[in-house]
Each structure stands twice: as structure tokens, then as C-alpha cells.
mmCIF file with all atom_site columns, C-alpha atoms in Angstrom:
data_model
loop_
_atom_site.group_PDB
_atom_site.id
_atom_site.type_symbol
_atom_site.label_atom_id
_atom_site.label_alt_id
_atom_site.label_comp_id
_atom_site.label_asym_id
_atom_site.label_entity_id
_atom_site.label_seq_id
_atom_site.pdbx_PDB_ins_code
_atom_site.Cartn_x
_atom_site.Cartn_y
_atom_site.Cartn_z
_atom_site.occupancy
_atom_site.B_iso_or_equiv
_atom_site.pdbx_formal_charge
_atom_site.auth_seq_id
_atom_site.auth_comp_id
_atom_site.auth_asym_id
_atom_site.auth_atom_id
_atom_site.pdbx_PDB_model_num
ATOM 1   C CA . UNK G 1 1   ? -9.653  -20.301 6.246   1.00 0.00 ? 1   UNK G CA 1
ATOM 2   C CA . UNK G 1 2   ? -12.730 -18.267 7.007   1.00 0.00 ? 2   UNK G CA 1
ATOM 3   C CA . UNK G 1 3   ? -10.816 -15.481 8.393   1.00 0.00 ? 3   UNK G CA 1
ATOM 4   C CA . UNK G 1 4   ? -8.419  -15.385 5.343   1.00 0.00 ? 4   UNK G CA 1
ATOM 5   C CA . UNK G 1 5   ? -11.466 -15.295 3.119   1.00 0.00 ? 5   UNK G CA 1
ATOM 6   C CA . UNK G 1 6   ? -12.963 -12.386 5.235   1.00 0.00 ? 6   UNK G CA 1
ATOM 7   C CA . UNK G 1 7   ? -9.391  -10.774 4.954   1.00 0.00 ? 7   UNK G CA 1
ATOM 8   C CA . UNK G 1 8   ? -9.454  -11.005 1.229   1.00 0.00 ? 8   UNK G CA 1
ATOM 9   C CA . UNK G 1 9   ? -12.999 -9.572  0.946   1.00 0.00 ? 9   UNK G CA 1
ATOM 10  C CA . UNK G 1 10  ? -12.073 -6.574  3.119   1.00 0.00 ? 10  UNK G CA 1
ATOM 11  C CA . UNK G 1 11  ? -8.865  -6.026  0.910   1.00 0.00 ? 11  UNK G CA 1
ATOM 12  C CA . UNK G 1 12  ? -10.562 -6.570  -2.578  1.00 0.00 ? 12  UNK G CA 1
ATOM 13  C CA . UNK G 1 13  ? -13.877 -4.747  -2.185  1.00 0.00 ? 13  UNK G CA 1
ATOM 14  C CA . UNK G 1 14  ? -12.264 -1.196  -1.536  1.00 0.00 ? 14  UNK G CA 1
ATOM 15  C CA . UNK G 1 15  ? -9.781  -1.714  -4.645  1.00 0.00 ? 15  UNK G CA 1
ATOM 16  C CA . UNK G 1 16  ? -12.823 -3.295  -6.779  1.00 0.00 ? 16  UNK G CA 1
ATOM 17  C CA . UNK G 1 17  ? -14.786 -0.016  -6.281  1.00 0.00 ? 17  UNK G CA 1
ATOM 18  C CA . UNK G 1 18  ? -11.719 2.197   -6.819  1.00 0.00 ? 18  UNK G CA 1
ATOM 19  C CA . UNK G 1 19  ? -10.960 0.483   -10.319 1.00 0.00 ? 19  UNK G CA 1
ATOM 20  C CA . UNK G 1 20  ? -14.646 -0.273  -11.388 1.00 0.00 ? 20  UNK G CA 1
ATOM 21  C CA . UNK G 1 21  ? -16.483 2.870   -10.076 1.00 0.00 ? 21  UNK G CA 1
ATOM 22  C CA . UNK G 1 22  ? -14.239 5.623   -8.935  1.00 0.00 ? 22  UNK G CA 1
ATOM 23  C CA . UNK G 1 23  ? -11.633 5.602   -11.841 1.00 0.00 ? 23  UNK G CA 1
ATOM 24  C CA . UNK G 1 24  ? -14.337 5.568   -14.711 1.00 0.00 ? 24  UNK G CA 1
ATOM 25  C CA . UNK G 1 25  ? -16.015 8.533   -13.019 1.00 0.00 ? 25  UNK G CA 1
ATOM 26  C CA . UNK G 1 26  ? -12.906 10.649  -12.967 1.00 0.00 ? 26  UNK G CA 1
ATOM 27  C CA . UNK G 1 27  ? -12.033 10.146  -9.570  1.00 0.00 ? 27  UNK G CA 1
ATOM 28  C CA . UNK G 1 28  ? -8.528  8.116   -9.963  1.00 0.00 ? 28  UNK G CA 1
ATOM 29  C CA . UNK G 1 29  ? -5.086  9.366   -9.822  1.00 0.00 ? 29  UNK G CA 1
ATOM 30  C CA . UNK G 1 30  ? -5.417  10.968  -13.240 1.00 0.00 ? 30  UNK G CA 1
ATOM 31  C CA . UNK G 1 31  ? -8.681  12.627  -12.336 1.00 0.00 ? 31  UNK G CA 1
ATOM 32  C CA . UNK G 1 32  ? -9.822  14.350  -9.126  1.00 0.00 ? 32  UNK G CA 1
ATOM 33  C CA . UNK G 1 33  ? -8.394  12.097  -6.471  1.00 0.00 ? 33  UNK G CA 1
ATOM 34  C CA . UNK G 1 34  ? -10.097 13.582  -3.428  1.00 0.00 ? 34  UNK G CA 1
ATOM 35  C CA . UNK G 1 35  ? -13.054 11.144  -3.320  1.00 0.00 ? 35  UNK G CA 1
ATOM 36  C CA . UNK G 1 36  ? -10.848 8.045   -3.947  1.00 0.00 ? 36  UNK G CA 1
ATOM 37  C CA . UNK G 1 37  ? -8.623  9.357   -0.984  1.00 0.00 ? 37  UNK G CA 1
ATOM 38  C CA . UNK G 1 38  ? -11.898 9.701   1.323   1.00 0.00 ? 38  UNK G CA 1
ATOM 39  C CA . UNK G 1 39  ? -12.708 6.417   0.177   1.00 0.00 ? 39  UNK G CA 1
ATOM 40  C CA . UNK G 1 40  ? -9.498  4.589   1.232   1.00 0.00 ? 40  UNK G CA 1
ATOM 41  C CA . UNK G 1 41  ? -9.663  6.542   4.523   1.00 0.00 ? 41  UNK G CA 1
ATOM 42  C CA . UNK G 1 42  ? -13.149 5.253   5.205   1.00 0.00 ? 42  UNK G CA 1
ATOM 43  C CA . UNK G 1 43  ? -12.185 1.769   4.233   1.00 0.00 ? 43  UNK G CA 1
ATOM 44  C CA . UNK G 1 44  ? -9.161  1.813   6.532   1.00 0.00 ? 44  UNK G CA 1
ATOM 45  C CA . UNK G 1 45  ? -11.481 2.714   9.465   1.00 0.00 ? 45  UNK G CA 1
ATOM 46  C CA . UNK G 1 46  ? -14.066 0.144   8.721   1.00 0.00 ? 46  UNK G CA 1
ATOM 47  C CA . UNK G 1 47  ? -11.218 -2.488  8.003   1.00 0.00 ? 47  UNK G CA 1
ATOM 48  C CA . UNK G 1 48  ? -9.642  -1.457  11.182  1.00 0.00 ? 48  UNK G CA 1
ATOM 49  C CA . UNK G 1 49  ? -12.997 -2.205  13.010  1.00 0.00 ? 49  UNK G CA 1
ATOM 50  C CA . UNK G 1 50  ? -13.361 -5.509  11.510  1.00 0.00 ? 50  UNK G CA 1
ATOM 51  C CA . UNK G 1 51  ? -9.684  -6.596  12.134  1.00 0.00 ? 51  UNK G CA 1
ATOM 52  C CA . UNK G 1 52  ? -9.913  -4.990  15.628  1.00 0.00 ? 52  UNK G CA 1
ATOM 53  C CA . UNK G 1 53  ? -8.855  -8.246  17.555  1.00 0.00 ? 53  UNK G CA 1
ATOM 54  C CA . UNK G 1 54  ? -5.742  -8.852  15.373  1.00 0.00 ? 54  UNK G CA 1
ATOM 55  C CA . UNK G 1 55  ? -4.904  -5.077  15.433  1.00 0.00 ? 55  UNK G CA 1
ATOM 56  C CA . UNK G 1 56  ? -5.049  -5.095  19.193  1.00 0.00 ? 56  UNK G CA 1
ATOM 57  C CA . UNK G 1 57  ? -3.062  -8.283  19.529  1.00 0.00 ? 57  UNK G CA 1
ATOM 58  C CA . UNK G 1 58  ? 0.353   -7.341  21.051  1.00 0.00 ? 58  UNK G CA 1
ATOM 59  C CA . UNK G 1 59  ? 3.473   -9.420  20.893  1.00 0.00 ? 59  UNK G CA 1
ATOM 60  C CA . UNK G 1 60  ? 7.083   -8.891  22.223  1.00 0.00 ? 60  UNK G CA 1
ATOM 61  C CA . UNK G 1 61  ? 9.258   -6.883  20.012  1.00 0.00 ? 61  UNK G CA 1
ATOM 62  C CA . UNK G 1 62  ? 12.689  -5.071  19.739  1.00 0.00 ? 62  UNK G CA 1
ATOM 63  C CA . UNK G 1 63  ? 12.174  -1.661  21.200  1.00 0.00 ? 63  UNK G CA 1
ATOM 64  C CA . UNK G 1 64  ? 13.939  1.076   18.911  1.00 0.00 ? 64  UNK G CA 1
ATOM 65  C CA . UNK G 1 65  ? 12.497  3.848   20.929  1.00 0.00 ? 65  UNK G CA 1
ATOM 66  C CA . UNK G 1 66  ? 11.369  6.823   18.967  1.00 0.00 ? 66  UNK G CA 1
ATOM 67  C CA . UNK G 1 67  ? 13.248  5.794   15.746  1.00 0.00 ? 67  UNK G CA 1
ATOM 68  C CA . UNK G 1 68  ? 10.145  4.314   13.831  1.00 0.00 ? 68  UNK G CA 1
ATOM 69  C CA . UNK G 1 69  ? 7.983   7.527   14.329  1.00 0.00 ? 69  UNK G CA 1
ATOM 70  C CA . UNK G 1 70  ? 11.106  9.504   13.507  1.00 0.00 ? 70  UNK G CA 1
ATOM 71  C CA . UNK G 1 71  ? 11.585  7.457   10.308  1.00 0.00 ? 71  UNK G CA 1
ATOM 72  C CA . UNK G 1 72  ? 7.979   7.927   9.410   1.00 0.00 ? 72  UNK G CA 1
ATOM 73  C CA . UNK G 1 73  ? 8.296   11.709  9.697   1.00 0.00 ? 73  UNK G CA 1
ATOM 74  C CA . UNK G 1 74  ? 11.360  11.686  7.690   1.00 0.00 ? 74  UNK G CA 1
ATOM 75  C CA . UNK G 1 75  ? 9.730   9.486   4.926   1.00 0.00 ? 75  UNK G CA 1
ATOM 76  C CA . UNK G 1 76  ? 6.826   12.244  4.751   1.00 0.00 ? 76  UNK G CA 1
ATOM 77  C CA . UNK G 1 77  ? 9.229   14.887  4.477   1.00 0.00 ? 77  UNK G CA 1
ATOM 78  C CA . UNK G 1 78  ? 11.165  13.054  1.776   1.00 0.00 ? 78  UNK G CA 1
ATOM 79  C CA . UNK G 1 79  ? 7.713   12.731  -0.129  1.00 0.00 ? 79  UNK G CA 1
ATOM 80  C CA . UNK G 1 80  ? 7.300   16.417  -0.250  1.00 0.00 ? 80  UNK G CA 1
ATOM 81  C CA . UNK G 1 81  ? 10.854  17.039  -1.328  1.00 0.00 ? 81  UNK G CA 1
ATOM 82  C CA . UNK G 1 82  ? 10.789  14.201  -4.049  1.00 0.00 ? 82  UNK G CA 1
ATOM 83  C CA . UNK G 1 83  ? 7.639   15.814  -5.226  1.00 0.00 ? 83  UNK G CA 1
ATOM 84  C CA . UNK G 1 84  ? 8.890   19.402  -5.644  1.00 0.00 ? 84  UNK G CA 1
ATOM 85  C CA . UNK G 1 85  ? 12.227  17.978  -7.041  1.00 0.00 ? 85  UNK G CA 1
ATOM 86  C CA . UNK G 1 86  ? 10.596  15.863  -9.963  1.00 0.00 ? 86  UNK G CA 1
ATOM 87  C CA . UNK G 1 87  ? 8.110   18.661  -10.856 1.00 0.00 ? 87  UNK G CA 1
ATOM 88  C CA . UNK G 1 88  ? 11.198  21.006  -11.452 1.00 0.00 ? 88  UNK G CA 1
ATOM 89  C CA . UNK G 1 89  ? 13.741  18.687  -12.792 1.00 0.00 ? 89  UNK G CA 1
ATOM 90  C CA . UNK G 1 90  ? 11.529  15.688  -14.217 1.00 0.00 ? 90  UNK G CA 1
ATOM 91  C CA . UNK G 1 91  ? 8.794   16.988  -16.427 1.00 0.00 ? 91  UNK G CA 1
ATOM 92  C CA . UNK G 1 92  ? 6.434   14.412  -17.899 1.00 0.00 ? 92  UNK G CA 1
ATOM 93  C CA . UNK G 1 93  ? 6.012   14.497  -21.594 1.00 0.00 ? 93  UNK G CA 1
ATOM 94  C CA . UNK G 1 94  ? 2.602   14.341  -23.186 1.00 0.00 ? 94  UNK G CA 1
ATOM 95  C CA . UNK G 1 95  ? 3.190   11.008  -24.657 1.00 0.00 ? 95  UNK G CA 1
ATOM 96  C CA . UNK G 1 96  ? 4.361   9.589   -21.243 1.00 0.00 ? 96  UNK G CA 1
ATOM 97  C CA . UNK G 1 97  ? 1.294   11.129  -19.603 1.00 0.00 ? 97  UNK G CA 1
ATOM 98  C CA . UNK G 1 98  ? -1.022  9.564   -22.094 1.00 0.00 ? 98  UNK G CA 1
ATOM 99  C CA . UNK G 1 99  ? 0.715   6.276   -21.831 1.00 0.00 ? 99  UNK G CA 1
ATOM 100 C CA . UNK G 1 100 ? 0.703   5.982   -17.951 1.00 0.00 ? 100 UNK G CA 1
ATOM 101 C CA . UNK G 1 101 ? -2.872  7.316   -17.817 1.00 0.00 ? 101 UNK G CA 1
ATOM 102 C CA . UNK G 1 102 ? -4.144  4.617   -19.995 1.00 0.00 ? 102 UNK G CA 1
ATOM 103 C CA . UNK G 1 103 ? -2.593  2.206   -17.473 1.00 0.00 ? 103 UNK G CA 1
ATOM 104 C CA . UNK G 1 104 ? -3.670  4.353   -14.674 1.00 0.00 ? 104 UNK G CA 1
ATOM 105 C CA . UNK G 1 105 ? -0.017  4.145   -13.254 1.00 0.00 ? 105 UNK G CA 1
ATOM 106 C CA . UNK G 1 106 ? -0.434  7.244   -11.038 1.00 0.00 ? 106 UNK G CA 1
ATOM 107 C CA . UNK G 1 107 ? 3.095   6.868   -9.470  1.00 0.00 ? 107 UNK G CA 1
ATOM 108 C CA . UNK G 1 108 ? 4.656   8.632   -12.303 1.00 0.00 ? 108 UNK G CA 1
ATOM 109 C CA . UNK G 1 109 ? 2.857   11.811  -11.248 1.00 0.00 ? 109 UNK G CA 1
ATOM 110 C CA . UNK G 1 110 ? 4.203   12.233  -7.676  1.00 0.00 ? 110 UNK G CA 1
ATOM 111 C CA . UNK G 1 111 ? 2.135   15.229  -7.184  1.00 0.00 ? 111 UNK G CA 1
ATOM 112 C CA . UNK G 1 112 ? -0.609  16.408  -4.722  1.00 0.00 ? 112 UNK G CA 1
ATOM 113 C CA . UNK G 1 113 ? -3.395  14.558  -6.642  1.00 0.00 ? 113 UNK G CA 1
ATOM 114 C CA . UNK G 1 114 ? -1.401  11.228  -6.431  1.00 0.00 ? 114 UNK G CA 1
ATOM 115 C CA . UNK G 1 115 ? -0.611  11.491  -2.833  1.00 0.00 ? 115 UNK G CA 1
ATOM 116 C CA . UNK G 1 116 ? -4.263  12.604  -1.730  1.00 0.00 ? 116 UNK G CA 1
ATOM 117 C CA . UNK G 1 117 ? -5.127  8.909   -3.023  1.00 0.00 ? 117 UNK G CA 1
ATOM 118 C CA . UNK G 1 118 ? -1.892  7.147   -2.166  1.00 0.00 ? 118 UNK G CA 1
ATOM 119 C CA . UNK G 1 119 ? -1.432  7.930   1.253   1.00 0.00 ? 119 UNK G CA 1
ATOM 120 C CA . UNK G 1 120 ? -4.878  6.917   2.555   1.00 0.00 ? 120 UNK G CA 1
ATOM 121 C CA . UNK G 1 121 ? -4.500  3.724   0.335   1.00 0.00 ? 121 UNK G CA 1
ATOM 122 C CA . UNK G 1 122 ? -1.104  2.918   2.008   1.00 0.00 ? 122 UNK G CA 1
ATOM 123 C CA . UNK G 1 123 ? -2.722  3.300   5.381   1.00 0.00 ? 123 UNK G CA 1
ATOM 124 C CA . UNK G 1 124 ? -5.329  0.900   4.293   1.00 0.00 ? 124 UNK G CA 1
ATOM 125 C CA . UNK G 1 125 ? -2.874  -1.754  3.046   1.00 0.00 ? 125 UNK G CA 1
ATOM 126 C CA . UNK G 1 126 ? -0.577  -1.427  5.973   1.00 0.00 ? 126 UNK G CA 1
ATOM 127 C CA . UNK G 1 127 ? -3.483  -1.754  8.464   1.00 0.00 ? 127 UNK G CA 1
ATOM 128 C CA . UNK G 1 128 ? -4.626  -5.150  6.565   1.00 0.00 ? 128 UNK G CA 1
ATOM 129 C CA . UNK G 1 129 ? -0.961  -6.119  6.485   1.00 0.00 ? 129 UNK G CA 1
ATOM 130 C CA . UNK G 1 130 ? -0.518  -5.518  10.147  1.00 0.00 ? 130 UNK G CA 1
ATOM 131 C CA . UNK G 1 131 ? -3.849  -7.492  10.775  1.00 0.00 ? 131 UNK G CA 1
ATOM 132 C CA . UNK G 1 132 ? -2.688  -10.475 8.611   1.00 0.00 ? 132 UNK G CA 1
ATOM 133 C CA . UNK G 1 133 ? 0.716   -10.724 10.369  1.00 0.00 ? 133 UNK G CA 1
ATOM 134 C CA . UNK G 1 134 ? -0.787  -10.870 13.867  1.00 0.00 ? 134 UNK G CA 1
ATOM 135 C CA . UNK G 1 135 ? -3.421  -13.396 12.778  1.00 0.00 ? 135 UNK G CA 1
ATOM 136 C CA . UNK G 1 136 ? -0.664  -15.701 11.335  1.00 0.00 ? 136 UNK G CA 1
ATOM 137 C CA . UNK G 1 137 ? 1.252   -14.982 14.834  1.00 0.00 ? 137 UNK G CA 1
ATOM 138 C CA . UNK G 1 138 ? -1.928  -15.945 16.736  1.00 0.00 ? 138 UNK G CA 1
ATOM 139 C CA . UNK G 1 139 ? -2.035  -19.083 14.987  1.00 0.00 ? 139 UNK G CA 1
ATOM 140 C CA . UNK G 1 140 ? 1.491   -19.915 16.109  1.00 0.00 ? 140 UNK G CA 1
ATOM 141 C CA . UNK G 1 141 ? 3.545   -19.109 12.807  1.00 0.00 ? 141 UNK G CA 1
ATOM 142 C CA . UNK G 1 142 ? 6.872   -17.458 13.167  1.00 0.00 ? 142 UNK G CA 1
ATOM 143 C CA . UNK G 1 143 ? 10.140  -17.231 11.192  1.00 0.00 ? 143 UNK G CA 1
ATOM 144 C CA . UNK G 1 144 ? 10.184  -18.519 7.757   1.00 0.00 ? 144 UNK G CA 1
ATOM 145 C CA . UNK G 1 145 ? 6.820   -20.137 7.739   1.00 0.00 ? 145 UNK G CA 1
ATOM 146 C CA . UNK G 1 146 ? 5.317   -16.595 8.879   1.00 0.00 ? 146 UNK G CA 1
ATOM 147 C CA . UNK G 1 147 ? 6.943   -14.917 5.995   1.00 0.00 ? 147 UNK G CA 1
ATOM 148 C CA . UNK G 1 148 ? 6.349   -17.546 3.536   1.00 0.00 ? 148 UNK G CA 1
ATOM 149 C CA . UNK G 1 149 ? 2.609   -17.879 4.080   1.00 0.00 ? 149 UNK G CA 1
ATOM 150 C CA . UNK G 1 150 ? 2.192   -14.031 4.211   1.00 0.00 ? 150 UNK G CA 1
ATOM 151 C CA . UNK G 1 151 ? 4.153   -13.703 0.948   1.00 0.00 ? 151 UNK G CA 1
ATOM 152 C CA . UNK G 1 152 ? 1.720   -16.259 -0.603  1.00 0.00 ? 152 UNK G CA 1
ATOM 153 C CA . UNK G 1 153 ? -1.388  -14.542 0.687   1.00 0.00 ? 153 UNK G CA 1
ATOM 154 C CA . UNK G 1 154 ? -0.182  -10.990 -0.054  1.00 0.00 ? 154 UNK G CA 1
ATOM 155 C CA . UNK G 1 155 ? 1.246   -11.827 -3.450  1.00 0.00 ? 155 UNK G CA 1
ATOM 156 C CA . UNK G 1 156 ? -1.989  -13.769 -4.309  1.00 0.00 ? 156 UNK G CA 1
ATOM 157 C CA . UNK G 1 157 ? -4.256  -10.935 -3.548  1.00 0.00 ? 157 UNK G CA 1
ATOM 158 C CA . UNK G 1 158 ? -2.531  -8.659  -5.974  1.00 0.00 ? 158 UNK G CA 1
ATOM 159 C CA . UNK G 1 159 ? -3.278  -11.146 -8.775  1.00 0.00 ? 159 UNK G CA 1
ATOM 160 C CA . UNK G 1 160 ? -6.667  -9.379  -9.764  1.00 0.00 ? 160 UNK G CA 1
ATOM 161 C CA . UNK G 1 161 ? -4.511  -6.292  -10.822 1.00 0.00 ? 161 UNK G CA 1
ATOM 162 C CA . UNK G 1 162 ? -3.828  -8.237  -14.093 1.00 0.00 ? 162 UNK G CA 1
ATOM 163 C CA . UNK G 1 163 ? -7.325  -7.842  -15.109 1.00 0.00 ? 163 UNK G CA 1
ATOM 164 C CA . UNK G 1 164 ? -7.008  -4.154  -14.975 1.00 0.00 ? 164 UNK G CA 1
ATOM 165 C CA . UNK G 1 165 ? -3.507  -3.288  -15.939 1.00 0.00 ? 165 UNK G CA 1
ATOM 166 C CA . UNK G 1 166 ? -2.417  -6.429  -17.973 1.00 0.00 ? 166 UNK G CA 1
ATOM 167 C CA . UNK G 1 167 ? 1.181   -7.304  -18.032 1.00 0.00 ? 167 UNK G CA 1
ATOM 168 C CA . UNK G 1 168 ? 1.904   -3.908  -16.433 1.00 0.00 ? 168 UNK G CA 1
ATOM 169 C CA . UNK G 1 169 ? 0.799   -5.464  -13.197 1.00 0.00 ? 169 UNK G CA 1
ATOM 170 C CA . UNK G 1 170 ? 3.387   -8.120  -13.100 1.00 0.00 ? 170 UNK G CA 1
ATOM 171 C CA . UNK G 1 171 ? 6.113   -5.921  -11.543 1.00 0.00 ? 171 UNK G CA 1
ATOM 172 C CA . UNK G 1 172 ? 3.589   -4.832  -8.729  1.00 0.00 ? 172 UNK G CA 1
ATOM 173 C CA . UNK G 1 173 ? 2.840   -8.589  -8.067  1.00 0.00 ? 173 UNK G CA 1
ATOM 174 C CA . UNK G 1 174 ? 6.493   -9.543  -7.833  1.00 0.00 ? 174 UNK G CA 1
ATOM 175 C CA . UNK G 1 175 ? 7.383   -6.370  -5.733  1.00 0.00 ? 175 UNK G CA 1
ATOM 176 C CA . UNK G 1 176 ? 4.489   -7.033  -3.438  1.00 0.00 ? 176 UNK G CA 1
ATOM 177 C CA . UNK G 1 177 ? 5.655   -10.609 -2.877  1.00 0.00 ? 177 UNK G CA 1
ATOM 178 C CA . UNK G 1 178 ? 9.270   -10.049 -2.424  1.00 0.00 ? 178 UNK G CA 1
ATOM 179 C CA . UNK G 1 179 ? 8.751   -6.985  -0.244  1.00 0.00 ? 179 UNK G CA 1
ATOM 180 C CA . UNK G 1 180 ? 7.344   -9.314  2.345   1.00 0.00 ? 180 UNK G CA 1
ATOM 181 C CA . UNK G 1 181 ? 10.644  -10.443 3.384   1.00 0.00 ? 181 UNK G CA 1
ATOM 182 C CA . UNK G 1 182 ? 11.149  -6.826  4.799   1.00 0.00 ? 182 UNK G CA 1
ATOM 183 C CA . UNK G 1 183 ? 7.602   -5.937  5.688   1.00 0.00 ? 183 UNK G CA 1
ATOM 184 C CA . UNK G 1 184 ? 6.877   -9.083  7.825   1.00 0.00 ? 184 UNK G CA 1
ATOM 185 C CA . UNK G 1 185 ? 10.068  -8.722  10.126  1.00 0.00 ? 185 UNK G CA 1
ATOM 186 C CA . UNK G 1 186 ? 9.404   -4.941  10.500  1.00 0.00 ? 186 UNK G CA 1
ATOM 187 C CA . UNK G 1 187 ? 5.908   -5.624  11.503  1.00 0.00 ? 187 UNK G CA 1
ATOM 188 C CA . UNK G 1 188 ? 6.320   -8.811  13.458  1.00 0.00 ? 188 UNK G CA 1
ATOM 189 C CA . UNK G 1 189 ? 9.451   -8.237  15.571  1.00 0.00 ? 189 UNK G CA 1
ATOM 190 C CA . UNK G 1 190 ? 9.711   -4.477  16.005  1.00 0.00 ? 190 UNK G CA 1
ATOM 191 C CA . UNK G 1 191 ? 7.681   -2.364  18.554  1.00 0.00 ? 191 UNK G CA 1
ATOM 192 C CA . UNK G 1 192 ? 6.007   0.370   16.289  1.00 0.00 ? 192 UNK G CA 1
ATOM 193 C CA . UNK G 1 193 ? 7.651   -1.222  13.238  1.00 0.00 ? 193 UNK G CA 1
ATOM 194 C CA . UNK G 1 194 ? 4.614   -0.391  11.256  1.00 0.00 ? 194 UNK G CA 1
ATOM 195 C CA . UNK G 1 195 ? 5.985   3.027   11.110  1.00 0.00 ? 195 UNK G CA 1
ATOM 196 C CA . UNK G 1 196 ? 8.863   1.567   9.464   1.00 0.00 ? 196 UNK G CA 1
ATOM 197 C CA . UNK G 1 197 ? 7.004   -0.739  7.159   1.00 0.00 ? 197 UNK G CA 1
ATOM 198 C CA . UNK G 1 198 ? 4.901   2.302   6.093   1.00 0.00 ? 198 UNK G CA 1
ATOM 199 C CA . UNK G 1 199 ? 7.815   4.416   5.417   1.00 0.00 ? 199 UNK G CA 1
ATOM 200 C CA . UNK G 1 200 ? 9.613   1.576   3.405   1.00 0.00 ? 200 UNK G CA 1
ATOM 201 C CA . UNK G 1 201 ? 6.246   1.206   1.419   1.00 0.00 ? 201 UNK G CA 1
ATOM 202 C CA . UNK G 1 202 ? 5.977   4.945   0.659   1.00 0.00 ? 202 UNK G CA 1
ATOM 203 C CA . UNK G 1 203 ? 9.730   5.215   -0.192  1.00 0.00 ? 203 UNK G CA 1
ATOM 204 C CA . UNK G 1 204 ? 9.561   2.469   -2.851  1.00 0.00 ? 204 UNK G CA 1
ATOM 205 C CA . UNK G 1 205 ? 6.868   4.217   -4.622  1.00 0.00 ? 205 UNK G CA 1
ATOM 206 C CA . UNK G 1 206 ? 8.721   7.491   -4.459  1.00 0.00 ? 206 UNK G CA 1
ATOM 207 C CA . UNK G 1 207 ? 11.941  5.558   -6.071  1.00 0.00 ? 207 UNK G CA 1
ATOM 208 C CA . UNK G 1 208 ? 9.877   3.739   -8.491  1.00 0.00 ? 208 UNK G CA 1
ATOM 209 C CA . UNK G 1 209 ? 8.044   7.058   -9.611  1.00 0.00 ? 209 UNK G CA 1
ATOM 210 C CA . UNK G 1 210 ? 11.124  9.042   -9.924  1.00 0.00 ? 210 UNK G CA 1
ATOM 211 C CA . UNK G 1 211 ? 12.786  6.330   -12.113 1.00 0.00 ? 211 UNK G CA 1
ATOM 212 C CA . UNK G 1 212 ? 9.707   6.259   -14.282 1.00 0.00 ? 212 UNK G CA 1
ATOM 213 C CA . UNK G 1 213 ? 9.760   9.837   -14.853 1.00 0.00 ? 213 UNK G CA 1
ATOM 214 C CA . UNK G 1 214 ? 13.571  9.738   -15.541 1.00 0.00 ? 214 UNK G CA 1
ATOM 215 C CA . UNK G 1 215 ? 13.203  7.189   -18.018 1.00 0.00 ? 215 UNK G CA 1
ATOM 216 C CA . UNK G 1 216 ? 10.154  8.019   -19.934 1.00 0.00 ? 216 UNK G CA 1
#
């Protein structure tokens, strides 16, 4: 229980600083994102240091060879292609920009400023997700119990988003909880599966952002 509380604190503190300090100072996804990107990169390193035992714990998993890093590279190439495509084909109206800026839903941008923040943030999230999966495995959980408890903790850690985004946070919470049925197997039972988990995570934002642009 103490470890879970520590994990929750390591997760919530960086996002709290991002929401309460960096965004109001103009360093969010609708401002100058470089400082927030550096913040999440730093928090990834610090979090990895705190969770080093879990991150260093190895388990047997299916070996897919070079496939996981290749998929990771392709997802980053897709990110660049999507960014260029939506910039040309799906411009954002002034009304939509104002609406999404008020909610700080930066995924509608899909531009350099967005990814300067989002990529380090995803690295931070994936590192802590990896640590949580490994901790639960160390505790002897597997199968449906591993996925279920991870979903409970991972979905729950997203609840504070409601304080900042209101009902607009609900889809994020639902998606985060549901996505554990994919994230956990990739991380827990495939060697270098975190590459696949990261790719899936990134592509989900690319799809969601593209849909928002197309329908706004």
C-alpha cells in the first residue's frame, strides 16, 4: 500500500505542477511548450530513479525480435506524417481553437508545440505504467487480476482531471481505464513490449486529435 501511495505521488506531482503552475504561466500546449516538455523529461528521469527496482525487474516474455522497436519507429514516422497532413488538410477554425484552448485539450493541435510536451509526457506515463505492472507482478499477480487491479489504479489516478477539465475529462478517464486491457499484456508478457505500448499510446492521441480536427 505504501508503494502504491508513493507511485501515486510520483504520478500526480508532475501533472499538478503542469496544471497549476506551468499552464497558467503560458507554458502549456497552447503556450510555449518547451518548458513543460523539459519538466516531464526531468520527471521521467526522477521517477525512473525512484522506481528503479521495479523498472529493473525482468520477467519471461514472448520475444518478437526487432518488431517492437521497429513499430516504435513507425509510430514516430506516423506522428510526423499526421502532423503534416492535418496542418494542410484539416485547419482549425478560430472558434474551435478558443474552445479547446479553454479546456486545454492540446491534442487538437498535433503540431510541434504539442509534441514537444506530449512525447516527454508519454515517456513519463509509460515509465510509471511499466513500474506499476512490474510491481504487481512482483506481488504475484497475473492474468485477469493483474489487468483488473492495474485498471483500477490507472483509471483512478486520472480522476483529478475532472477538477481541471470538468466533464471533458470523462472520455480520458474511460479511455485510460479501458486501454489497460491492451497496455498491460504488451508490457507484462512481451519482451520490449513497452515499445509497443508507447506506440499504441501515441497512435491513440494521433487518431483522437485527427478526429477532433475533422469534426470541429
